PDB file of N, CA and C in Angstrom:
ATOM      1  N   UNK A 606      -1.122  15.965   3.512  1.00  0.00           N
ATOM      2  CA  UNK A 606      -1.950  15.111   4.348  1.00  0.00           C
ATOM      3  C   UNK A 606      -1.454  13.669   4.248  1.00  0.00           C
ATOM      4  N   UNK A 607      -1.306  12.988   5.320  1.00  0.00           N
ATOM      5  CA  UNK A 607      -0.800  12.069   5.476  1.00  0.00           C
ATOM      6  C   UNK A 607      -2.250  11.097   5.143  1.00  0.00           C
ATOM      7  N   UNK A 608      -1.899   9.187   5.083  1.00  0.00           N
ATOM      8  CA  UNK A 608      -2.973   8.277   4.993  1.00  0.00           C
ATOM      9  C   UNK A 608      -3.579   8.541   6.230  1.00  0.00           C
ATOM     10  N   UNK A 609      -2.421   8.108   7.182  1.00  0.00           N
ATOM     11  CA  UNK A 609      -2.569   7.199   8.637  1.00  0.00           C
ATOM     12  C   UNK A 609      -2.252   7.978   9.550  1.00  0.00           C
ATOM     13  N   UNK A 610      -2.254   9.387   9.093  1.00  0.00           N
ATOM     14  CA  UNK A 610      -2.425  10.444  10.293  1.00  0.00           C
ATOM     15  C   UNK A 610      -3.837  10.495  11.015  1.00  0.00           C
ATOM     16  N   UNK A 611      -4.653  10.848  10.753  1.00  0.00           N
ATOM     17  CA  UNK A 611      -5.739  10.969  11.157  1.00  0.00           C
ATOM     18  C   UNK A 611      -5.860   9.872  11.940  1.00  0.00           C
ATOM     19  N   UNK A 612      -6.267   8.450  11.783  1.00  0.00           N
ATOM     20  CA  UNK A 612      -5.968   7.121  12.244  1.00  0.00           C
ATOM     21  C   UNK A 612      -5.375   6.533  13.462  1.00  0.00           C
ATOM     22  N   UNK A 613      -3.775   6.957  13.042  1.00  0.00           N
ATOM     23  CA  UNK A 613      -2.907   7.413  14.361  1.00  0.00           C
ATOM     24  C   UNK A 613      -3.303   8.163  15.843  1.00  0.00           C
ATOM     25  N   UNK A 614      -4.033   9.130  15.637  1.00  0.00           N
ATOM     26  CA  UNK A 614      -4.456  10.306  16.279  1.00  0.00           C
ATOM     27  C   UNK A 614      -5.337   9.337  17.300  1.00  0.00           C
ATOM     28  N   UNK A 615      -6.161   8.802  16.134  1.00  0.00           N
ATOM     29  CA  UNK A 615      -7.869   8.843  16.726  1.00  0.00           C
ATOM     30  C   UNK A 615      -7.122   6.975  17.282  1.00  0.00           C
ATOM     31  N   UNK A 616      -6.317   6.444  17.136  1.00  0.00           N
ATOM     32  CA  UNK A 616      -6.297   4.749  17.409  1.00  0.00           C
ATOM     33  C   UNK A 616      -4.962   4.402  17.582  1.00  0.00           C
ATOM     34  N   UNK A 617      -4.398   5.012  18.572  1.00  0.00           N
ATOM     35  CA  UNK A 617      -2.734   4.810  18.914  1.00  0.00           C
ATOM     36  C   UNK A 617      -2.062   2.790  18.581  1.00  0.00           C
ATOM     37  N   UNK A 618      -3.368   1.901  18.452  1.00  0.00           N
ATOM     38  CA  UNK A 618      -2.891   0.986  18.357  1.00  0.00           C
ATOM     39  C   UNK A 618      -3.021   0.590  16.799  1.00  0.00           C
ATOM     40  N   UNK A 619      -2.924   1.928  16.018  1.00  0.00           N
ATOM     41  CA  UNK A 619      -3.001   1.839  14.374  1.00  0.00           C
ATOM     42  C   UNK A 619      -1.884   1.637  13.861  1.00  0.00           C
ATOM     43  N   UNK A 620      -0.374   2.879  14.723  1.00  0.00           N
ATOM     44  CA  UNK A 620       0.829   2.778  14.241  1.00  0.00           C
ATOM     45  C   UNK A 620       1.369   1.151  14.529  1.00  0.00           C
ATOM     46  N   UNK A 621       0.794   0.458  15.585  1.00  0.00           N
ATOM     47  CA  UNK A 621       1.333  -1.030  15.526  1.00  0.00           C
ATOM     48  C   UNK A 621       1.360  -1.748  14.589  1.00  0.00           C
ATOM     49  N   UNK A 622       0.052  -1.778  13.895  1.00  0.00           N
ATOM     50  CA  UNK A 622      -0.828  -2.558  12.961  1.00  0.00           C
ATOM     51  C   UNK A 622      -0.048  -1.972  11.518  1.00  0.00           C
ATOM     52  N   UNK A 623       0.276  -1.041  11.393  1.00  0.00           N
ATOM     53  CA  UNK A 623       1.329  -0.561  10.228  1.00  0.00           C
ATOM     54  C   UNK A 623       2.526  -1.010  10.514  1.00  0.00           C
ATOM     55  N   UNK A 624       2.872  -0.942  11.580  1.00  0.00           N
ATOM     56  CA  UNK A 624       4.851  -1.742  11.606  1.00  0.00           C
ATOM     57  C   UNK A 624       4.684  -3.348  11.289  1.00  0.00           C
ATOM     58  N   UNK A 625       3.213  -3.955  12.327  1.00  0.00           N
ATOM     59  CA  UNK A 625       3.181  -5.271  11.515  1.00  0.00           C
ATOM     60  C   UNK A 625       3.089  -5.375  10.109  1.00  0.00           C
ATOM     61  N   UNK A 626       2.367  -4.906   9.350  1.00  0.00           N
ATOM     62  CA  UNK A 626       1.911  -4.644   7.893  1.00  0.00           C
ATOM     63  C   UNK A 626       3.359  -4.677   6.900  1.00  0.00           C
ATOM     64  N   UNK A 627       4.057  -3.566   7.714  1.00  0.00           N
ATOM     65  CA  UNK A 627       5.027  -3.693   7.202  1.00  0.00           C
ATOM     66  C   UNK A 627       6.189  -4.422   7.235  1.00  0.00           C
ATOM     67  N   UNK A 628       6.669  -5.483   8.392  1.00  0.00           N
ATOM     68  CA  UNK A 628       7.460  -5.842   8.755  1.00  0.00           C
ATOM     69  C   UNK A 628       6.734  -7.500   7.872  1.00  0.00           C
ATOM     70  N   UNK A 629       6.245  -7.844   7.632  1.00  0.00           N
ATOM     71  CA  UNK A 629       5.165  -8.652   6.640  1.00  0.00           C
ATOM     72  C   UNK A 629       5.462  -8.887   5.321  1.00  0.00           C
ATOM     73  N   UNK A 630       5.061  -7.298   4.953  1.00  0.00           N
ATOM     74  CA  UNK A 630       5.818  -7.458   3.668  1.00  0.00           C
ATOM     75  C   UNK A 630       7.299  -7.358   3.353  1.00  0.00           C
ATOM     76  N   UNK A 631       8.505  -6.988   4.249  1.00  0.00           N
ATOM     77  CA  UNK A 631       9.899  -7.023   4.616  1.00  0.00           C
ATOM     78  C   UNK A 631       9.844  -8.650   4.635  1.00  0.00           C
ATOM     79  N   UNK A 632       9.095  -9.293   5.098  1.00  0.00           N
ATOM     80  CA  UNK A 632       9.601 -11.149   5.192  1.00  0.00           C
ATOM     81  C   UNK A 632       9.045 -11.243   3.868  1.00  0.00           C
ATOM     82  N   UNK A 633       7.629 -11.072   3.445  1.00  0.00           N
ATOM     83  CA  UNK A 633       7.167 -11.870   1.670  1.00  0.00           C
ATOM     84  C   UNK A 633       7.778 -11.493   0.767  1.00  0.00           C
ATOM     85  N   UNK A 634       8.239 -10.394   0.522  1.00  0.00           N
ATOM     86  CA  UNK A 634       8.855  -9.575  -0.826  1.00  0.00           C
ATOM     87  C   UNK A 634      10.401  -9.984  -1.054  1.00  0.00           C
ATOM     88  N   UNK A 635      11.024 -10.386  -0.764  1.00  0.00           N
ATOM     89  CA  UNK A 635      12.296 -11.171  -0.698  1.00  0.00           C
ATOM     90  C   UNK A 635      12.066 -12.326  -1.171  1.00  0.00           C
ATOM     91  N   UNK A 636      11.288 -13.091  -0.006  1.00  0.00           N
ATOM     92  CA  UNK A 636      10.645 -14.479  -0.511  1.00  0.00           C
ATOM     93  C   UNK A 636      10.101 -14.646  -1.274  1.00  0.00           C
ATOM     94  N   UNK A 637       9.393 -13.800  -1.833  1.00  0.00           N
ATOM     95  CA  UNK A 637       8.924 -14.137  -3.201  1.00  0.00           C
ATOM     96  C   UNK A 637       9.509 -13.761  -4.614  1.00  0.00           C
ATOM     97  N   UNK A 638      10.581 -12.869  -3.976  1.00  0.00           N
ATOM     98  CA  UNK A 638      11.677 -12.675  -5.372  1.00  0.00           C
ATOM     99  C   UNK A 638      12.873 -14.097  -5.738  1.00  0.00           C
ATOM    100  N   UNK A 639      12.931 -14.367  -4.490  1.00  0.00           N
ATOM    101  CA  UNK A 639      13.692 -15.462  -4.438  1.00  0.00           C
ATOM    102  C   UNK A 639      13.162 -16.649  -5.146  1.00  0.00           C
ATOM    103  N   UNK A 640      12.022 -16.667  -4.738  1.00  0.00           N
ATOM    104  CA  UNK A 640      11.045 -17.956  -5.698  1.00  0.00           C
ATOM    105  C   UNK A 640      11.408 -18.164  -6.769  1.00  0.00           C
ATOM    106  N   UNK A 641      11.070 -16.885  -7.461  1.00  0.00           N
ATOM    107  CA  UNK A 641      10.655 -16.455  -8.523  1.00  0.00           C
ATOM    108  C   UNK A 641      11.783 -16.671  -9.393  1.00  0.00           C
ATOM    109  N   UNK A 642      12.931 -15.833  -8.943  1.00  0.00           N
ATOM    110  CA  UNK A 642      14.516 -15.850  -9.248  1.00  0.00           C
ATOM    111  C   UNK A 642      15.054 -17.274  -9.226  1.00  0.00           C
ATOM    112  N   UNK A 643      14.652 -18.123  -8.605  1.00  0.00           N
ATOM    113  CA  UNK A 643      15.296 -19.460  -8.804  1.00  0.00           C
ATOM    114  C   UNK A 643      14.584 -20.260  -9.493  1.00  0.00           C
ATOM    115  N   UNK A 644      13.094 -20.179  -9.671  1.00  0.00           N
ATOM    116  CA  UNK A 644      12.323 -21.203 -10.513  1.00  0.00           C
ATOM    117  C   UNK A 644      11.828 -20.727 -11.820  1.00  0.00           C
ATOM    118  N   UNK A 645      12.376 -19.286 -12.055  1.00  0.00           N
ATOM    119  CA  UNK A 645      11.703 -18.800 -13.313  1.00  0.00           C
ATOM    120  C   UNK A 645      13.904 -18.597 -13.741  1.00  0.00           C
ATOM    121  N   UNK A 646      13.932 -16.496 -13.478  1.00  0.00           N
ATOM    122  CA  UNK A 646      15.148 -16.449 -13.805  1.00  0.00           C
ATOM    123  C   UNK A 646      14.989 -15.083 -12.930  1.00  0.00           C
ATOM    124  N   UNK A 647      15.523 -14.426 -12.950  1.00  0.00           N
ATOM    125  CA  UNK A 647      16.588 -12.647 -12.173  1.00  0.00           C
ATOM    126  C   UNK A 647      15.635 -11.815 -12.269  1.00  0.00           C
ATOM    127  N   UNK A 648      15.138 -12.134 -13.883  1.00  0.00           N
ATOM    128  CA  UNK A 648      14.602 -11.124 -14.564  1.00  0.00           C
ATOM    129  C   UNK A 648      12.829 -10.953 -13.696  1.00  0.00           C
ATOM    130  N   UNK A 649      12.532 -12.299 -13.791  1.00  0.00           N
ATOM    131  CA  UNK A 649      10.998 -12.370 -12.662  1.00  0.00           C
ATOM    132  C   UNK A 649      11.097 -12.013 -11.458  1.00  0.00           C
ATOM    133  N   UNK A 650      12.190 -12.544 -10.675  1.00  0.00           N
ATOM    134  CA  UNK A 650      12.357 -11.878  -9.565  1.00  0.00           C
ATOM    135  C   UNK A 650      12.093 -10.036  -9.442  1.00  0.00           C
ATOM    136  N   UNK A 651      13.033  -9.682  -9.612  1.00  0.00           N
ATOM    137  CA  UNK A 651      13.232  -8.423  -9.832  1.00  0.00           C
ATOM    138  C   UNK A 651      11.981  -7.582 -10.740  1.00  0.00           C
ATOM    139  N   UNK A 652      11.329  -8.204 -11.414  1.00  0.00           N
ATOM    140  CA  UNK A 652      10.208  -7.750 -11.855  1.00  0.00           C
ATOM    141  C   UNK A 652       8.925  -7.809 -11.174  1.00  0.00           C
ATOM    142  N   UNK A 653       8.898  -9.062 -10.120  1.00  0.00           N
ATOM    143  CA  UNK A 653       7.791  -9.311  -8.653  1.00  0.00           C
ATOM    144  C   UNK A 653       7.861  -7.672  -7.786  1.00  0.00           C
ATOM    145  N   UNK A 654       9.174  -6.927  -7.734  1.00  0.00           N
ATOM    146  CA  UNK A 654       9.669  -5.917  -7.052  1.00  0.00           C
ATOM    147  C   UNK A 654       8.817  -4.765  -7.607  1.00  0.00           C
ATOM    148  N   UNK A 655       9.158  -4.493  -8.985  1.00  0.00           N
ATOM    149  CA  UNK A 655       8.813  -3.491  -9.666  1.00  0.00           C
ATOM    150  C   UNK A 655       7.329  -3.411  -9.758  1.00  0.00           C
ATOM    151  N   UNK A 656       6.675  -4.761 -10.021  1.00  0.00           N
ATOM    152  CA  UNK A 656       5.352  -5.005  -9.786  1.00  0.00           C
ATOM    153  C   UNK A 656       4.007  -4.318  -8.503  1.00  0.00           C
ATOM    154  N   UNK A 657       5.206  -4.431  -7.226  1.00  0.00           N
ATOM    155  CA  UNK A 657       4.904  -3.923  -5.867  1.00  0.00           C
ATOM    156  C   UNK A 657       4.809  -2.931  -5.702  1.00  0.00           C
ATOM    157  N   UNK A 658       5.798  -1.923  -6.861  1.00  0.00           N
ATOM    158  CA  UNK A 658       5.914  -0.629  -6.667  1.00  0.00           C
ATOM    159  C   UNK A 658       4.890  -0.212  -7.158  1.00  0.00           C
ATOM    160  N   UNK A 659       4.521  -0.658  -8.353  1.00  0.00           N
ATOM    161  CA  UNK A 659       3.430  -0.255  -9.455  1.00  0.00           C
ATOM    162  C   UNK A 659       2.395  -0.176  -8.580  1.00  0.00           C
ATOM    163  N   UNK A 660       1.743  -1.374  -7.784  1.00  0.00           N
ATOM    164  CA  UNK A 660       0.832  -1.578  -7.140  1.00  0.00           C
ATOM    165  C   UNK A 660       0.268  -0.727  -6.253  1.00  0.00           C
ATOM    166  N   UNK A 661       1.435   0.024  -5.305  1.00  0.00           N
ATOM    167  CA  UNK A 661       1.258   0.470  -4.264  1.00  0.00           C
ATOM    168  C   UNK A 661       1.139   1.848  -4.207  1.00  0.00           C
ATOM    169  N   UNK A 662       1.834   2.191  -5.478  1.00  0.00           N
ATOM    170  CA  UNK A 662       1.939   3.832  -6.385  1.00  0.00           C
ATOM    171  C   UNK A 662       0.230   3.626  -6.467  1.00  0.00           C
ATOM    172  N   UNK A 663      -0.095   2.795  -7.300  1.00  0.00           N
ATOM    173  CA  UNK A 663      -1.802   2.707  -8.141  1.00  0.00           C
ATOM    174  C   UNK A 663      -2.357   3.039  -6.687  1.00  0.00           C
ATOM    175  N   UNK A 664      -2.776   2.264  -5.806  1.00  0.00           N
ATOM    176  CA  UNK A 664      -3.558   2.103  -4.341  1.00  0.00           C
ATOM    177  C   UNK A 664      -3.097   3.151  -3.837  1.00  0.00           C
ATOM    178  N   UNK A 665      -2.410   4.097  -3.788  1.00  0.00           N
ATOM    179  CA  UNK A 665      -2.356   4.963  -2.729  1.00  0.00           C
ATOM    180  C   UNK A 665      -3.200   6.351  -4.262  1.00  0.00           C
ATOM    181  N   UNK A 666      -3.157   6.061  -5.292  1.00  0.00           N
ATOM    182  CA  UNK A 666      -3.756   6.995  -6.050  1.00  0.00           C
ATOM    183  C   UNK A 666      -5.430   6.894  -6.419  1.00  0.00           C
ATOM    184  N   UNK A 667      -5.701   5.516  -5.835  1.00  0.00           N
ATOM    185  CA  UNK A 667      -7.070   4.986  -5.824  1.00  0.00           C
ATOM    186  C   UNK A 667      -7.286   5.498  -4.557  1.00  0.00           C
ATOM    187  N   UNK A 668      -6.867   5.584  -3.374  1.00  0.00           N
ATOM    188  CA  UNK A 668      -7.233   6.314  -1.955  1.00  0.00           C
ATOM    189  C   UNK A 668      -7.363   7.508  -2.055  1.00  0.00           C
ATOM    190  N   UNK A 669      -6.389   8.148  -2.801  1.00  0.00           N
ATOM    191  CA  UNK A 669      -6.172   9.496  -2.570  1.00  0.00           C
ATOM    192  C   UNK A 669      -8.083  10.186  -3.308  1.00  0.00           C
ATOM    193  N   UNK A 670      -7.802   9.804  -4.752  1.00  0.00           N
ATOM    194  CA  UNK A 670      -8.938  10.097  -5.798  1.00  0.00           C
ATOM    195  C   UNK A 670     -10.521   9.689  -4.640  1.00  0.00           C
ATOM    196  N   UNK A 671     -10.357   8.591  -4.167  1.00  0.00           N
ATOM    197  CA  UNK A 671     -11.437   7.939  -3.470  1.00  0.00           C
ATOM    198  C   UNK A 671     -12.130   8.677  -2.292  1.00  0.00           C
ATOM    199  N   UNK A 672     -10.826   9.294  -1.776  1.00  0.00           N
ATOM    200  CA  UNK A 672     -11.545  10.400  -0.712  1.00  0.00           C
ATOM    201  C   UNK A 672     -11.851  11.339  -1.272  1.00  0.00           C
ATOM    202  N   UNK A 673     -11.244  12.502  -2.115  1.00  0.00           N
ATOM    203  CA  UNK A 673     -11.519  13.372  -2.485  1.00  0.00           C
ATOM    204  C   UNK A 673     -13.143  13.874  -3.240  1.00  0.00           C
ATOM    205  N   UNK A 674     -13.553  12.647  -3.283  1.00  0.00           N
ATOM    206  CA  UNK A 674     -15.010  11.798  -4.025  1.00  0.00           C
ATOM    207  C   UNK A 674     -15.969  12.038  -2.464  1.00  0.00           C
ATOM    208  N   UNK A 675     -15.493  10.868  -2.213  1.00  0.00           N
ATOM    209  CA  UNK A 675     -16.213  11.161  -0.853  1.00  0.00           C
ATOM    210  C   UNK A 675     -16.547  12.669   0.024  1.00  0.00           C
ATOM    211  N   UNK A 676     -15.160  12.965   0.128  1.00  0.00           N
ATOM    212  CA  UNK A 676     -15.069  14.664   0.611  1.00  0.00           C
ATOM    213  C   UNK A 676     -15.859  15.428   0.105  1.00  0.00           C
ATOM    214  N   UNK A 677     -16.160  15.615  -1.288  1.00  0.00           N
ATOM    215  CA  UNK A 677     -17.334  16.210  -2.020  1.00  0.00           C
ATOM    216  C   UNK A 677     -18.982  16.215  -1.708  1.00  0.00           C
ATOM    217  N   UNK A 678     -18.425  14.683  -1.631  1.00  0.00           N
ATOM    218  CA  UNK A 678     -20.295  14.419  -1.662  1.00  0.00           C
ATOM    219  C   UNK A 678     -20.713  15.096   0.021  1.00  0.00           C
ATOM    220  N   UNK A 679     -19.754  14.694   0.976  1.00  0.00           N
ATOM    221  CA  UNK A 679     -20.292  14.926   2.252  1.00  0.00           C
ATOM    222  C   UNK A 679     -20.116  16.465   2.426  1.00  0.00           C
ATOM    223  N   UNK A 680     -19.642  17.406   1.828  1.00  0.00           N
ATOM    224  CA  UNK A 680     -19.590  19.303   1.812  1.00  0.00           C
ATOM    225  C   UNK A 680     -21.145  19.865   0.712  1.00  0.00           C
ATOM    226  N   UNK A 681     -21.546  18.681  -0.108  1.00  0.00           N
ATOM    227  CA  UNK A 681     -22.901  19.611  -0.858  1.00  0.00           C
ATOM    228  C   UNK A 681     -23.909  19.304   0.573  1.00  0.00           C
TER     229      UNK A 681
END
């Protein structure tokens, strides 16, 4: 099961709102490694990256758990 399937389906102007989303974070995530990398050192940069991953791994496991919660309560 996809996030933004359902979404997609039901709000064709959802897949937009995800290419913006994403094309967003394609401009900040550079820019902010770069910051980071020149006013700290390599090591912050590149660790702002790893940070994102962490983040986005966590939030898509807080969604996932979050429905499955929900899904419950609305089947008793």
């Amino acid at each position: 099961m996809t996030i933004a399937g359902a979404s997609i389906k039901k709000h064709p102007m959802a897949m937009g709102w995800i290419l913006i989303i994403g094309g967003i974070g394609a401009i900040l995530m550079p820019t902010i490694t770069g910051i980071l990398s020149e006013n700290m050192n390599i090591f912050a940069g590149i660790a702002a990256v790893v940070v994102a991953i962490i983040l986005m791994f966590l939030s898509v496991l807080w969604y996932r758990f979050g429905n499955e919660k929900r899904i419950e309560k609305i089947n008793r």
